[in-house]
Amino acid sequence: KLNKGEYMLKFSVINKIISGFILMIVFLLFIAGLGWNAVERIDYIQKVVIAGYQIKTELLECRRQEKNILVRGIDKENLVLWEKAFAESLRIINTAKHKGYISPKRNAVMAKDFLEYKKAFDAFLQKLNEKKALTFEEIKVFDENFKIYGRIVNVESDKITAEANSLGLIMDKQ
């Protein structure tokens, strides 16, 4: 029976060099795989955070156009900009869901809240079209409703970002 030292002496120099080279390649492939995995996870987290911020940005654009309509009355340009920002918000939410950046449950909550916001906005436009002018109290009520939906969507987009950040923290601990 050969001990470890004698076993290595049986190898020729060329076999030792080839074995060392193969071990080095296997080790480098292992390290490259770990690095690739880390980059993929960071990329995923970045996309989740970006989706959360894009939703928030589009919501703020909706709110800005809504304020313009509250202050100035129905203006075709502001209405088109509001509809564009609203449609973009829904597109981002659905794209994020399909790419796995937002859970189906969070997506359902956000889509529902955005549609409730749209219903409130449509009710506001209908009331404004009927009366041509709203009292300060009526405007205040609509504004409060819009704020509620805005806060809900902001909270949801903050949760998306927080979940992504917690994934980053989990990654750092591993």
Short mmCIF file of C-alpha atoms in Angstrom, two decimals:
data_model
loop_
_atom_site.label_atom_id
_atom_site.label_comp_id
_atom_site.label_asym_id
_atom_site.label_seq_id
_atom_site.Cartn_x
_atom_site.Cartn_y
_atom_site.Cartn_z
CA LYS A 1 0.00 0.00 0.00
CA LEU A 2 1.23 3.48 -0.90
CA ASN A 3 0.96 6.45 1.44
CA LYS A 4 0.14 9.93 0.13
CA GLY A 5 3.69 10.98 -0.53
CA GLU A 6 4.55 7.81 -2.44
CA TYR A 7 1.31 8.06 -4.43
CA MET A 8 2.31 11.52 -5.74
CA LEU A 9 5.79 10.23 -6.64
CA LYS A 10 4.22 7.71 -9.02
CA PHE A 11 2.87 10.56 -11.19
CA SER A 12 5.11 11.89 -13.89
CA VAL A 13 5.89 15.60 -14.00
CA ILE A 14 3.60 16.15 -16.98
CA ASN A 15 0.70 14.42 -15.15
CA LYS A 16 1.29 16.65 -12.12
CA ILE A 17 1.28 19.80 -14.28
CA ILE A 18 -1.90 18.74 -16.12
CA SER A 19 -3.63 17.83 -12.82
CA GLY A 20 -2.67 21.18 -11.31
CA PHE A 21 -3.88 23.01 -14.40
CA ILE A 22 -7.22 21.14 -14.38
CA LEU A 23 -7.71 21.87 -10.67
CA MET A 24 -6.98 25.54 -11.31
CA ILE A 25 -9.52 25.66 -14.15
CA VAL A 26 -12.19 23.95 -12.01
CA PHE A 27 -11.50 26.40 -9.17
CA LEU A 28 -11.67 29.41 -11.54
CA LEU A 29 -14.94 28.15 -13.06
CA PHE A 30 -16.38 27.80 -9.56
CA ILE A 31 -15.35 31.36 -8.65
CA ALA A 32 -16.67 32.68 -12.00
CA GLY A 33 -20.00 30.95 -11.35
CA LEU A 34 -20.29 32.57 -7.94
CA GLY A 35 -19.47 35.96 -9.45
CA TRP A 36 -21.98 35.49 -12.26
CA ASN A 37 -24.69 34.53 -9.76
CA ALA A 38 -23.96 37.61 -7.65
CA VAL A 39 -24.11 39.91 -10.71
CA GLU A 40 -27.43 38.37 -11.81
CA ARG A 41 -28.95 38.88 -8.35
CA ILE A 42 -27.73 42.47 -8.20
CA ASP A 43 -29.17 43.11 -11.66
CA TYR A 44 -32.51 41.65 -10.56
CA ILE A 45 -32.59 43.80 -7.41
CA GLN A 46 -31.73 46.88 -9.45
CA LYS A 47 -34.61 46.20 -11.86
CA VAL A 48 -37.05 45.73 -8.97
CA VAL A 49 -35.98 49.02 -7.38
CA ILE A 50 -36.21 50.82 -10.73
CA ALA A 51 -39.73 49.46 -11.29
CA GLY A 52 -40.79 50.76 -7.86
CA TYR A 53 -39.37 54.21 -8.57
CA GLN A 54 -40.89 54.32 -12.07
CA ILE A 55 -44.32 53.56 -10.67
CA LYS A 56 -43.88 56.32 -8.11
CA THR A 57 -42.67 58.77 -10.77
CA GLU A 58 -45.63 58.10 -13.03
CA LEU A 59 -48.01 58.45 -10.10
CA LEU A 60 -46.46 61.83 -9.29
CA GLU A 61 -46.96 62.85 -12.92
CA CYS A 62 -50.62 61.83 -12.68
CA ARG A 63 -50.95 63.86 -9.50
CA ARG A 64 -49.30 66.88 -11.14
CA GLN A 65 -51.68 66.82 -14.09
CA GLU A 66 -54.60 66.22 -11.75
CA LYS A 67 -53.61 69.34 -9.75
CA ASN A 68 -53.42 71.34 -12.97
CA ILE A 69 -56.96 70.24 -13.82
CA LEU A 70 -58.14 70.96 -10.26
CA VAL A 71 -56.74 74.48 -10.47
CA ARG A 72 -57.39 75.38 -14.12
CA GLY A 73 -60.35 73.21 -15.04
CA ILE A 74 -60.42 70.64 -17.82
CA ASP A 75 -57.60 71.28 -20.21
CA LYS A 76 -57.14 68.89 -23.13
CA GLU A 77 -53.33 68.93 -22.81
CA ASN A 78 -53.36 68.13 -19.07
CA LEU A 79 -55.97 65.44 -19.61
CA VAL A 80 -53.86 63.78 -22.32
CA LEU A 81 -50.75 63.98 -20.11
CA TRP A 82 -52.67 62.48 -17.18
CA GLU A 83 -53.96 59.61 -19.33
CA LYS A 84 -50.47 59.02 -20.72
CA ALA A 85 -48.91 58.89 -17.23
CA PHE A 86 -51.71 56.65 -15.98
CA ALA A 87 -51.33 54.22 -18.90
CA GLU A 88 -47.55 54.18 -18.38
CA SER A 89 -48.06 53.36 -14.69
CA LEU A 90 -50.23 50.38 -15.54
CA ARG A 91 -47.76 49.27 -18.22
CA ILE A 92 -44.88 49.37 -15.72
CA ILE A 93 -46.90 47.42 -13.14
CA ASN A 94 -47.86 44.73 -15.66
CA THR A 95 -44.36 44.50 -17.14
CA ALA A 96 -42.87 44.21 -13.66
CA LYS A 97 -45.34 41.44 -12.83
CA HIS A 98 -44.57 39.47 -15.99
CA LYS A 99 -40.82 39.76 -15.43
CA GLY A 100 -41.20 38.66 -11.81
CA TYR A 101 -40.18 41.99 -10.24
CA ILE A 102 -43.51 42.34 -8.43
CA SER A 103 -45.36 39.46 -6.83
CA PRO A 104 -48.79 38.68 -8.32
CA LYS A 105 -50.40 39.66 -4.99
CA ARG A 106 -48.67 43.07 -4.88
CA ASN A 107 -49.45 43.55 -8.56
CA ALA A 108 -53.15 42.88 -7.92
CA VAL A 109 -53.21 45.38 -5.05
CA MET A 110 -51.46 48.08 -7.07
CA ALA A 111 -53.56 47.52 -10.20
CA LYS A 112 -56.74 47.64 -8.09
CA ASP A 113 -55.62 50.86 -6.40
CA PHE A 114 -54.71 52.47 -9.72
CA LEU A 115 -58.10 51.53 -11.16
CA GLU A 116 -59.84 52.95 -8.08
CA TYR A 117 -57.83 56.13 -8.57
CA LYS A 118 -58.98 56.23 -12.21
CA LYS A 119 -62.62 55.78 -11.14
CA ALA A 120 -62.27 58.68 -8.69
CA PHE A 121 -60.62 60.80 -11.39
CA ASP A 122 -63.35 59.93 -13.92
CA ALA A 123 -66.02 60.84 -11.34
CA PHE A 124 -64.22 64.16 -10.82
CA LEU A 125 -64.16 64.84 -14.58
CA GLN A 126 -67.82 63.92 -14.92
CA LYS A 127 -68.78 66.25 -12.06
CA LEU A 128 -66.64 69.01 -13.54
CA ASN A 129 -68.24 68.53 -16.97
CA GLU A 130 -71.72 68.67 -15.45
CA LYS A 131 -71.19 71.81 -13.37
CA LYS A 132 -68.41 73.53 -15.35
CA ALA A 133 -67.09 74.74 -11.99
CA LEU A 134 -66.75 73.12 -8.58
CA THR A 135 -66.94 74.70 -5.18
CA PHE A 136 -63.86 74.78 -3.02
CA GLU A 137 -65.37 72.09 -0.77
CA GLU A 138 -66.02 69.79 -3.73
CA ILE A 139 -62.47 70.26 -5.01
CA LYS A 140 -61.15 69.59 -1.51
CA VAL A 141 -63.11 66.29 -1.29
CA PHE A 142 -61.82 65.12 -4.66
CA ASP A 143 -58.28 66.15 -3.77
CA GLU A 144 -58.45 64.18 -0.51
CA ASN A 145 -59.66 61.10 -2.42
CA PHE A 146 -56.81 61.45 -4.89
CA LYS A 147 -54.33 61.79 -2.02
CA ILE A 148 -55.60 58.58 -0.43
CA TYR A 149 -55.02 56.57 -3.61
CA GLY A 150 -51.69 58.28 -4.11
CA ARG A 151 -50.57 57.30 -0.60
CA ILE A 152 -51.67 53.70 -1.08
CA VAL A 153 -49.72 53.38 -4.34
CA ASN A 154 -46.70 55.12 -2.77
CA VAL A 155 -46.77 52.66 0.13
CA GLU A 156 -46.96 49.73 -2.29
CA SER A 157 -44.07 51.02 -4.41
CA ASP A 158 -42.06 51.63 -1.21
CA LYS A 159 -42.73 48.00 -0.25
CA ILE A 160 -41.40 46.85 -3.61
CA THR A 161 -38.22 48.86 -3.05
CA ALA A 162 -37.90 47.68 0.56
CA GLU A 163 -38.26 44.05 -0.50
CA ALA A 164 -35.56 44.53 -3.11
CA ASN A 165 -33.29 46.22 -0.58
CA SER A 166 -33.88 43.38 1.88
CA LEU A 167 -32.84 40.95 -0.86
CA GLY A 168 -29.62 42.93 -1.15
CA LEU A 169 -29.07 42.74 2.59
CA ILE A 170 -29.71 39.01 2.56
CA MET A 171 -27.20 38.66 -0.27
CA ASP A 172 -24.60 40.60 1.70
CA LYS A 173 -24.95 38.25 4.67
CA GLN A 174 -24.52 35.10 2.57
#
